[in-house]
Coordinates of C-alpha atoms and ligand atoms in Angstrom, one line a residue:
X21 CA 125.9 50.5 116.1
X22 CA 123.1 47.9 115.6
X23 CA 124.3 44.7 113.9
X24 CA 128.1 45.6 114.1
X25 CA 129.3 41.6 113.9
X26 CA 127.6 41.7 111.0
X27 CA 129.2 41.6 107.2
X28 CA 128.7 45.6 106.5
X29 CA 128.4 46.5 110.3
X30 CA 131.7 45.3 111.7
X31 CA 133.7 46.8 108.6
X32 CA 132.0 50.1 109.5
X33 CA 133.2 49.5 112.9
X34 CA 136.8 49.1 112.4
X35 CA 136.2 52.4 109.9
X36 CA 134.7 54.3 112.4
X37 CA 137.2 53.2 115.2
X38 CA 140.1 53.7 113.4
X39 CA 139.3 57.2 112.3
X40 CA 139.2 58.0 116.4
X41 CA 135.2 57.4 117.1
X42 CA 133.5 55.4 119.8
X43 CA 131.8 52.8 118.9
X44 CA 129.2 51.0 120.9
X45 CA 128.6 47.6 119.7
X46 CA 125.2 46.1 119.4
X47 CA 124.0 41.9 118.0
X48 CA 122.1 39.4 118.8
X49 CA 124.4 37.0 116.7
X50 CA 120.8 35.4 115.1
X51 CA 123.1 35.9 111.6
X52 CA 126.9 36.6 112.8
X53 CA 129.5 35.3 114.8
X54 CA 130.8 36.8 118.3
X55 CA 134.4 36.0 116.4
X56 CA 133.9 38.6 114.2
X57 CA 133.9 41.3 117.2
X58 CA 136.9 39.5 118.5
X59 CA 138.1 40.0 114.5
X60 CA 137.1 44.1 114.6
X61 CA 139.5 44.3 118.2
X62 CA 142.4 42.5 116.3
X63 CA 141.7 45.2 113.6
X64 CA 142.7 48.3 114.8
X65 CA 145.0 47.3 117.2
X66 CA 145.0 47.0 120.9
X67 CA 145.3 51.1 121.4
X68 CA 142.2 51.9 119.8
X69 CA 140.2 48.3 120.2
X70 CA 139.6 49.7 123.8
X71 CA 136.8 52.3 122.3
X72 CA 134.7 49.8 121.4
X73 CA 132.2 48.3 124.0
X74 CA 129.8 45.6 122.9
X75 CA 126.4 44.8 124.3
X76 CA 124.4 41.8 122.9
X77 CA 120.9 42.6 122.3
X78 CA 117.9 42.2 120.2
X79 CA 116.8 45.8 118.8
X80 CA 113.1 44.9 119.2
X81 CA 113.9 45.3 122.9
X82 CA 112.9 48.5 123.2
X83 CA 114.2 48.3 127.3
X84 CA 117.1 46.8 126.9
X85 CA 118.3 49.4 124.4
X86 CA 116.8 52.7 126.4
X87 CA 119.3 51.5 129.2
X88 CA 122.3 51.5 126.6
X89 CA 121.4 54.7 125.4
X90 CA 120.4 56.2 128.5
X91 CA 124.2 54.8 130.0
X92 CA 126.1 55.7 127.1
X93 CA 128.1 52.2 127.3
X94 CA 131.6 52.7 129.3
X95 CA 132.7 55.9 130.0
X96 CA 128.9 56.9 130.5
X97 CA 128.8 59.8 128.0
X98 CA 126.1 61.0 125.9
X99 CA 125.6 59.0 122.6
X100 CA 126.1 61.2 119.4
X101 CA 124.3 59.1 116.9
X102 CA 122.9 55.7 116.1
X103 CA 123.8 53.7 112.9
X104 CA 121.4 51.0 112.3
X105 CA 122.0 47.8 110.2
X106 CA 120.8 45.2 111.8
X107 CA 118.2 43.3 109.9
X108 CA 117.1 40.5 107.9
X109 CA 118.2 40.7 104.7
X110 CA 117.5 37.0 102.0
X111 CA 115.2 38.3 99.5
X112 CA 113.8 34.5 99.2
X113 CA 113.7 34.2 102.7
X114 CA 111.3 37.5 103.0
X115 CA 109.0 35.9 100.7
X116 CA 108.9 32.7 103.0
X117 CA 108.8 34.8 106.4
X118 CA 107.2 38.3 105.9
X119 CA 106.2 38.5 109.1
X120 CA 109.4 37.7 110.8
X121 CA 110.7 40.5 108.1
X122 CA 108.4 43.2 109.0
X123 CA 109.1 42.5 112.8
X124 CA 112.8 42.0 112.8
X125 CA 113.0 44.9 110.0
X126 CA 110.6 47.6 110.7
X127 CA 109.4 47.3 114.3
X128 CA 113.0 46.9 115.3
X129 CA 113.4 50.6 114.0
X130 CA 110.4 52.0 115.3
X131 CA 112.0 50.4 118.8
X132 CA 114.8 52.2 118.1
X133 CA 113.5 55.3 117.1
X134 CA 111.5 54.8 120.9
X135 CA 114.6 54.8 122.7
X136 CA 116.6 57.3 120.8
X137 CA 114.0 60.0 121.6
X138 CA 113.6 59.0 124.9
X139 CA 117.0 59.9 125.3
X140 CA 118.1 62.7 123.1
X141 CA 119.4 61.0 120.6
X142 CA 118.3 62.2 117.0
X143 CA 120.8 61.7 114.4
X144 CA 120.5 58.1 112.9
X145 CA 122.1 56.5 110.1
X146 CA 120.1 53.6 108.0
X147 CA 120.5 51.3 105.8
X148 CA 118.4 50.2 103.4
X149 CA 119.0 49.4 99.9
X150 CA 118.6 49.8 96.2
X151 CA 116.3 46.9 95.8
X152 CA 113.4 49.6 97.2
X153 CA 113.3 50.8 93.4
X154 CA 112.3 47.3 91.9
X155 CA 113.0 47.3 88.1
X156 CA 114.4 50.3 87.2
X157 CA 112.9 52.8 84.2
X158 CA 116.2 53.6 83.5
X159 CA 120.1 53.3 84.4
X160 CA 122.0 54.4 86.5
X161 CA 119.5 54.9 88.7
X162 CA 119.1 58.4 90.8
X163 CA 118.2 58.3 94.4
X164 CA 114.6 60.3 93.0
X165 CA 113.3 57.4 91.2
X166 CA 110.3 55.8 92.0
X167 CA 110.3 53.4 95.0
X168 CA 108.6 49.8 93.3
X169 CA 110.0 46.9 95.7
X170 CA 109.2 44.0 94.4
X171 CA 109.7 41.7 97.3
X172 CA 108.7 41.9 100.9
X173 CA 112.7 42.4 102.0
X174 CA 112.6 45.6 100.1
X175 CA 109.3 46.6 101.2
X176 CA 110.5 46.6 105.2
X177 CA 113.4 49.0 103.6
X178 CA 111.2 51.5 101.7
X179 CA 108.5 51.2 104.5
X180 CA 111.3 51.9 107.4
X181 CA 112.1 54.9 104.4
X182 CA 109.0 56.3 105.2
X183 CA 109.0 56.4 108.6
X184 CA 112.1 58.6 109.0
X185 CA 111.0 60.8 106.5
X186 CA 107.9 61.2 107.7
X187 CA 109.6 61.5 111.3
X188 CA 111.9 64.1 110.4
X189 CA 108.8 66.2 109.2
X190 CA 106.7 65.7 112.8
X191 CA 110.3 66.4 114.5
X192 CA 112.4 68.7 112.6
X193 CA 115.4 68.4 115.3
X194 CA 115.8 64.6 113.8
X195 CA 119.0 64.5 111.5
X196 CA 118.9 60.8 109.4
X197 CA 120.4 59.7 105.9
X198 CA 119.2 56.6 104.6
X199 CA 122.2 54.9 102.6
X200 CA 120.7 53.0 100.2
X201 CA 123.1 50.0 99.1
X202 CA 123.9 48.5 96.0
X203 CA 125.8 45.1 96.3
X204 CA 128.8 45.2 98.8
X205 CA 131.3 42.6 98.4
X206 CA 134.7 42.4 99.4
X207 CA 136.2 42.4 102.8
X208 CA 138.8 44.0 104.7
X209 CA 142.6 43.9 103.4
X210 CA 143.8 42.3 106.4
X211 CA 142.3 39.1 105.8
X212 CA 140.4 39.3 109.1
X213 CA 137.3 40.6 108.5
X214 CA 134.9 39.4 105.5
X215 CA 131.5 38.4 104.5
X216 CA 130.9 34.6 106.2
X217 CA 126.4 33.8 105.9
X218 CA 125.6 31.0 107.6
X219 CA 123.8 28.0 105.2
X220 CA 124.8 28.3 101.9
X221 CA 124.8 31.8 100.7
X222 CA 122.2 33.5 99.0
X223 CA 124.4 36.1 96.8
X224 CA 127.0 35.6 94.4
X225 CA 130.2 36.6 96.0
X226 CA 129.8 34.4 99.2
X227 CA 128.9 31.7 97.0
X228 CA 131.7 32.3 94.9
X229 CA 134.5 32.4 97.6
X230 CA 132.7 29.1 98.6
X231 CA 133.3 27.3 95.2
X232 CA 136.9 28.6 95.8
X233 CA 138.3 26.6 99.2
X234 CA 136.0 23.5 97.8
X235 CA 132.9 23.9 99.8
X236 CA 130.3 24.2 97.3
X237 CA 130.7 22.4 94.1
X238 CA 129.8 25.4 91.3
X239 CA 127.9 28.3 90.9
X240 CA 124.6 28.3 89.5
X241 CA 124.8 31.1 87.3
X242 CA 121.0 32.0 87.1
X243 CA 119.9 33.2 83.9
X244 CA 122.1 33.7 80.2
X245 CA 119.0 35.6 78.4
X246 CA 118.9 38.9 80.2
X247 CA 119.2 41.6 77.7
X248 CA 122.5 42.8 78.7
X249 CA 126.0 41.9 76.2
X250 CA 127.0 38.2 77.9
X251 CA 123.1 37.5 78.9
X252 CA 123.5 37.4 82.7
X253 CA 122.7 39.9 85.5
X254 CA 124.9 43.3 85.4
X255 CA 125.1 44.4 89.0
X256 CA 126.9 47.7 91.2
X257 CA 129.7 45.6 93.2
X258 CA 131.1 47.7 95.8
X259 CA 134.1 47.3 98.4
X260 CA 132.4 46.9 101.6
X261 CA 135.9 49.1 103.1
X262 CA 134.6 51.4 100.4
X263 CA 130.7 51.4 101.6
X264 CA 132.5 51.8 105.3
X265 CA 133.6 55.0 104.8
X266 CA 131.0 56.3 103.3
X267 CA 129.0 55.4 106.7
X268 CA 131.8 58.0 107.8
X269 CA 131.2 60.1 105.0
X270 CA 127.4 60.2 106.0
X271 CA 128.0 60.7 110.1
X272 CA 130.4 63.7 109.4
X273 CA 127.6 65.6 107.0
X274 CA 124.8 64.5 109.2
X275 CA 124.6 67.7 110.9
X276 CA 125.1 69.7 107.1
X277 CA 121.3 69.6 107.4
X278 CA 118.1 69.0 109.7
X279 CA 115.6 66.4 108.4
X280 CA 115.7 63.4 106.3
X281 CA 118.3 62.7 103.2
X282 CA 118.9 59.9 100.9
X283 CA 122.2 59.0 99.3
X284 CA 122.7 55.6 96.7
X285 CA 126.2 54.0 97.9
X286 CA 127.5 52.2 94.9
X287 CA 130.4 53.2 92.1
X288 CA 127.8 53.5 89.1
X289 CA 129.9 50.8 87.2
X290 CA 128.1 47.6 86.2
X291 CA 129.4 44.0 86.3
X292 CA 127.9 40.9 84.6
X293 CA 128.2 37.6 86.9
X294 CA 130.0 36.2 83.9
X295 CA 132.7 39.2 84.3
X296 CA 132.5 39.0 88.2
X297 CA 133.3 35.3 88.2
X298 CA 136.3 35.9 85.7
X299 CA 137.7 38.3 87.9
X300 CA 137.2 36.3 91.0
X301 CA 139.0 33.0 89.0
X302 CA 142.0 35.3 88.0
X303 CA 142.0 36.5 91.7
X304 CA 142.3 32.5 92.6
X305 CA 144.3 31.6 89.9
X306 CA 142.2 29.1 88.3
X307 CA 138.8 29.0 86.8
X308 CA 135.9 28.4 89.3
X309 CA 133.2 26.1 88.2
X310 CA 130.2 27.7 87.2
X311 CA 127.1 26.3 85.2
X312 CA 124.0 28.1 83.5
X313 CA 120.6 27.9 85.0
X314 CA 117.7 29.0 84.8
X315 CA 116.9 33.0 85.5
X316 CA 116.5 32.8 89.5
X317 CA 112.7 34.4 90.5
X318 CA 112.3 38.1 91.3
X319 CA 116.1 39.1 89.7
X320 CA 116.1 41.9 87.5
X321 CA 118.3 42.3 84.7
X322 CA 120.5 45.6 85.5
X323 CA 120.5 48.0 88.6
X324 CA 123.3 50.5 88.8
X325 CA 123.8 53.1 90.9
X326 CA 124.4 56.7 89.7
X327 CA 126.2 57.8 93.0
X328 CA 126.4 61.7 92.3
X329 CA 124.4 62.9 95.1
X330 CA 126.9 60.9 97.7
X331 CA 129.9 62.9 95.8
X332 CA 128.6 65.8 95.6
X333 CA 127.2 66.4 99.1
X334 CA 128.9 64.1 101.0
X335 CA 132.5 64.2 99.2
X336 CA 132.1 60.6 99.5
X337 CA 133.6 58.5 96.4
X338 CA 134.2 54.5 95.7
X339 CA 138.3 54.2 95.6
X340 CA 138.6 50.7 94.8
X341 CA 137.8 48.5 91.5
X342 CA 136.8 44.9 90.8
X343 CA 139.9 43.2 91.1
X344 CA 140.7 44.6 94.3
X345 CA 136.8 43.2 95.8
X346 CA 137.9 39.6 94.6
X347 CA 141.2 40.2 95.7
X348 CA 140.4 40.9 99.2
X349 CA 137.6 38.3 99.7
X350 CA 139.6 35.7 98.5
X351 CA 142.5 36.5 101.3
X352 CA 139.7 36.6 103.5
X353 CA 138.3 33.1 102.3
X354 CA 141.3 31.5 102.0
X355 CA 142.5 32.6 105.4
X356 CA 139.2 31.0 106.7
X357 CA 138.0 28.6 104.5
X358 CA 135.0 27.5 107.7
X359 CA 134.3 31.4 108.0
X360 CA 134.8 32.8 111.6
X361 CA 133.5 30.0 113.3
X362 CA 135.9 27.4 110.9
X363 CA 132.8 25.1 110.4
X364 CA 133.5 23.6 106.9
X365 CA 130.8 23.5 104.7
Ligands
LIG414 C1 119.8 41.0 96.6 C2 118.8 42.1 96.7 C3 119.4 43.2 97.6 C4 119.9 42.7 98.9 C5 121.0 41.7 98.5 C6 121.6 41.2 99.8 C7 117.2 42.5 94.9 C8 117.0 43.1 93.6 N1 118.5 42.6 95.4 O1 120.8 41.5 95.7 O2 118.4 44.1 97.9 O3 120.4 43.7 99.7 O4 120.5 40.7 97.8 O5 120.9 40.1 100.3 O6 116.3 42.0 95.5 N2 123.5 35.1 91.0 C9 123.9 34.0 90.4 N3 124.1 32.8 91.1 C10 123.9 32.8 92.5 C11 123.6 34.0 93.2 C12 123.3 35.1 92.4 O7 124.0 33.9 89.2 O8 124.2 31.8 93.1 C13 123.3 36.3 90.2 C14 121.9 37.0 90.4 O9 121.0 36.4 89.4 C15 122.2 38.4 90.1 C16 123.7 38.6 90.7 O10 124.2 37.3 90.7 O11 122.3 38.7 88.8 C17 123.7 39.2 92.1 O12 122.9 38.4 92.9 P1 123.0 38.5 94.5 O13 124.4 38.5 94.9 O14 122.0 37.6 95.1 O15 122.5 40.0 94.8 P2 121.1 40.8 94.3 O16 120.1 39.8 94.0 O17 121.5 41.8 93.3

């Protein structure tokens, strides 16, 4: 697993773990802590925290990673798939850097890709992300509509799309799914594990839970005139335990089929900022500052998911609702007000 100390990555870990898999860890901590493996260990509990090793790396090193999957980490066995998330992922950021986005995103992957057929290994997991579909004809959006990123973050996704597809047609033994996220928020019940960017947070939530223990002052709430009912941004929030197991989901249907597959993980329910920061402040227990700004550059009004395909073929479904996403990353904040490596803001 590539990027496991990461937000989305360690949650699948403790997932994976927990349901009796093997996880070989893999970061370069460029944006995560080495706490948050420590975190994933404390997780599952000392009986299981044992199956998971933990090498740090950089993905681009194609070397370093053909000797991890060549060993097959402790224990020496054979890896049986590859789930890839590490990556850059600030949409303003890409715009900045797109170079350091189309190395660190797609030729990490093709690295990958390298090693994994130098050694056997052909089932792969990916994520990439519902911002490859731009601004949507139509809601909730099916995994078949058009692929218009708008930004050069979402272009690495779609592109890195591409190349498995086109992969799995040159290579029929190749097994992938490309999950394609909507937004994942949340963290994990325990208080242990949650979402902690370093700098000030790009996305809403992590801003949020910042507002919350006092570290940031108030949202900017960016944009009032979007034609949706309160005027602000309607999003797909999902529980990142949620988005966890359907990483599970996805690795237990991977061999259902040879080639390349798509699914949209999200719940196909929308959520204005306005409602999202009402049901963070009733999670808190007092109303978080926020102010109206203007509409932030390159947001679109609405992107929902419709997550059918993922139900039907995968049996995969989202369990839990708003409250319990605010809920759970306000333990997590709370419990760690300077994120993993208690640095206050
Ligand atoms: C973006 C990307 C997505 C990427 C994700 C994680 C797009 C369309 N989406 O999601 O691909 O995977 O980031 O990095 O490019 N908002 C505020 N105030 C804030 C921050 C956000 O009002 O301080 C609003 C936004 O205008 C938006 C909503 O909150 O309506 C969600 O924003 P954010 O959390 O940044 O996620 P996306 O932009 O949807």
């Amino acid at each position: 697993m590539t990027g496991a100390a990461g937000f989305i990555g360690s949650h699948t870990c403790v997932d994976l773990l927990t349901a009796g898999y093997r996880v070989i860890g893999v970061d370069d901590f460029s944006n995560s802590s080495p706490h948050a493996i420590e975190r994933i260990r404390e997780v599952v509990g000392p009986d299981v925290a044992g199956n998971l090793d933990f090498v740090e790396l950089d993905v681009r090193d194609g070397a370093a990673l053909g000797k991890l999957l060549g060993g097959g980490g402790r224990g020496g066995g054979p890896v049986y798939a590859v789930v890839h998330f590490a990556a850059r992922k600030a949409v303003g950021e890409s715009v900045r850097m797109p170079v350091e986005y189309y190395d660190t995103n797609v030729n990490a992957t093709l690295r990958l890709i390298e090693a994994m057929r130098e050694h056997g290994v052909r089932r792969l997991i990916f994520s990439s992300s519902c911002s490859v579909h731009g601004n949507a004809d139509s809601l909730p959006i099916p995994e078949e509509a058009p692929a218009r990123p708008t930004n050069p973050y979402a272009r690495t996704k779609w592109i890195c799309e591409q190349i498995l597809s086109d992969l799995c047609v040159a290579e029929p033994d190749w097994r992938v799914i490309a999950l394609r996220y909507f937004n994942p928020v949340g963290a994990h019940p325990s208080g242990l594990l949650g979402e902690d960017p370093r700098g000030i947070p790009n996305n809403v939530m992590p801003y949020l839970q910042q507002v919350a223990v006092g570290r940031l002052a108030e949202l900017s709430v960016f944009g009032s005139d979007y034609p949706t009912p309160d005027g602000t941004g309607i999003r797909d929030y999902i529980h990142v335990v949620d988005l966890a197991e359907g990483h599970r989901a996805a690795m237990e249907h991977l061999d259902d089929q040879t080639g390349y597959r798509v699914y949209n993980l999200g719940t196909g329910t929308g959520t204005s900022v306005l409602q999202l920061v009402a049901a963070f402040s009733e999670a808190v227990g007092r109303p978080l500052p926020y102010r109206i700004v203007g509409r932030r550059p390159g947001d679109v009004a609405e992107l929902v998911a419709d997550p059918r395909r993922a139900a039907e073929e995968l049996g995969w479904r989202t369990k839990r609702g708003l409250a319990d996403m605010c809920r759970d990353a306000w333990e997590f904040q709370r419990r760690n007000p300077g994120g993993y490596d208690g640095v206050a803001g």
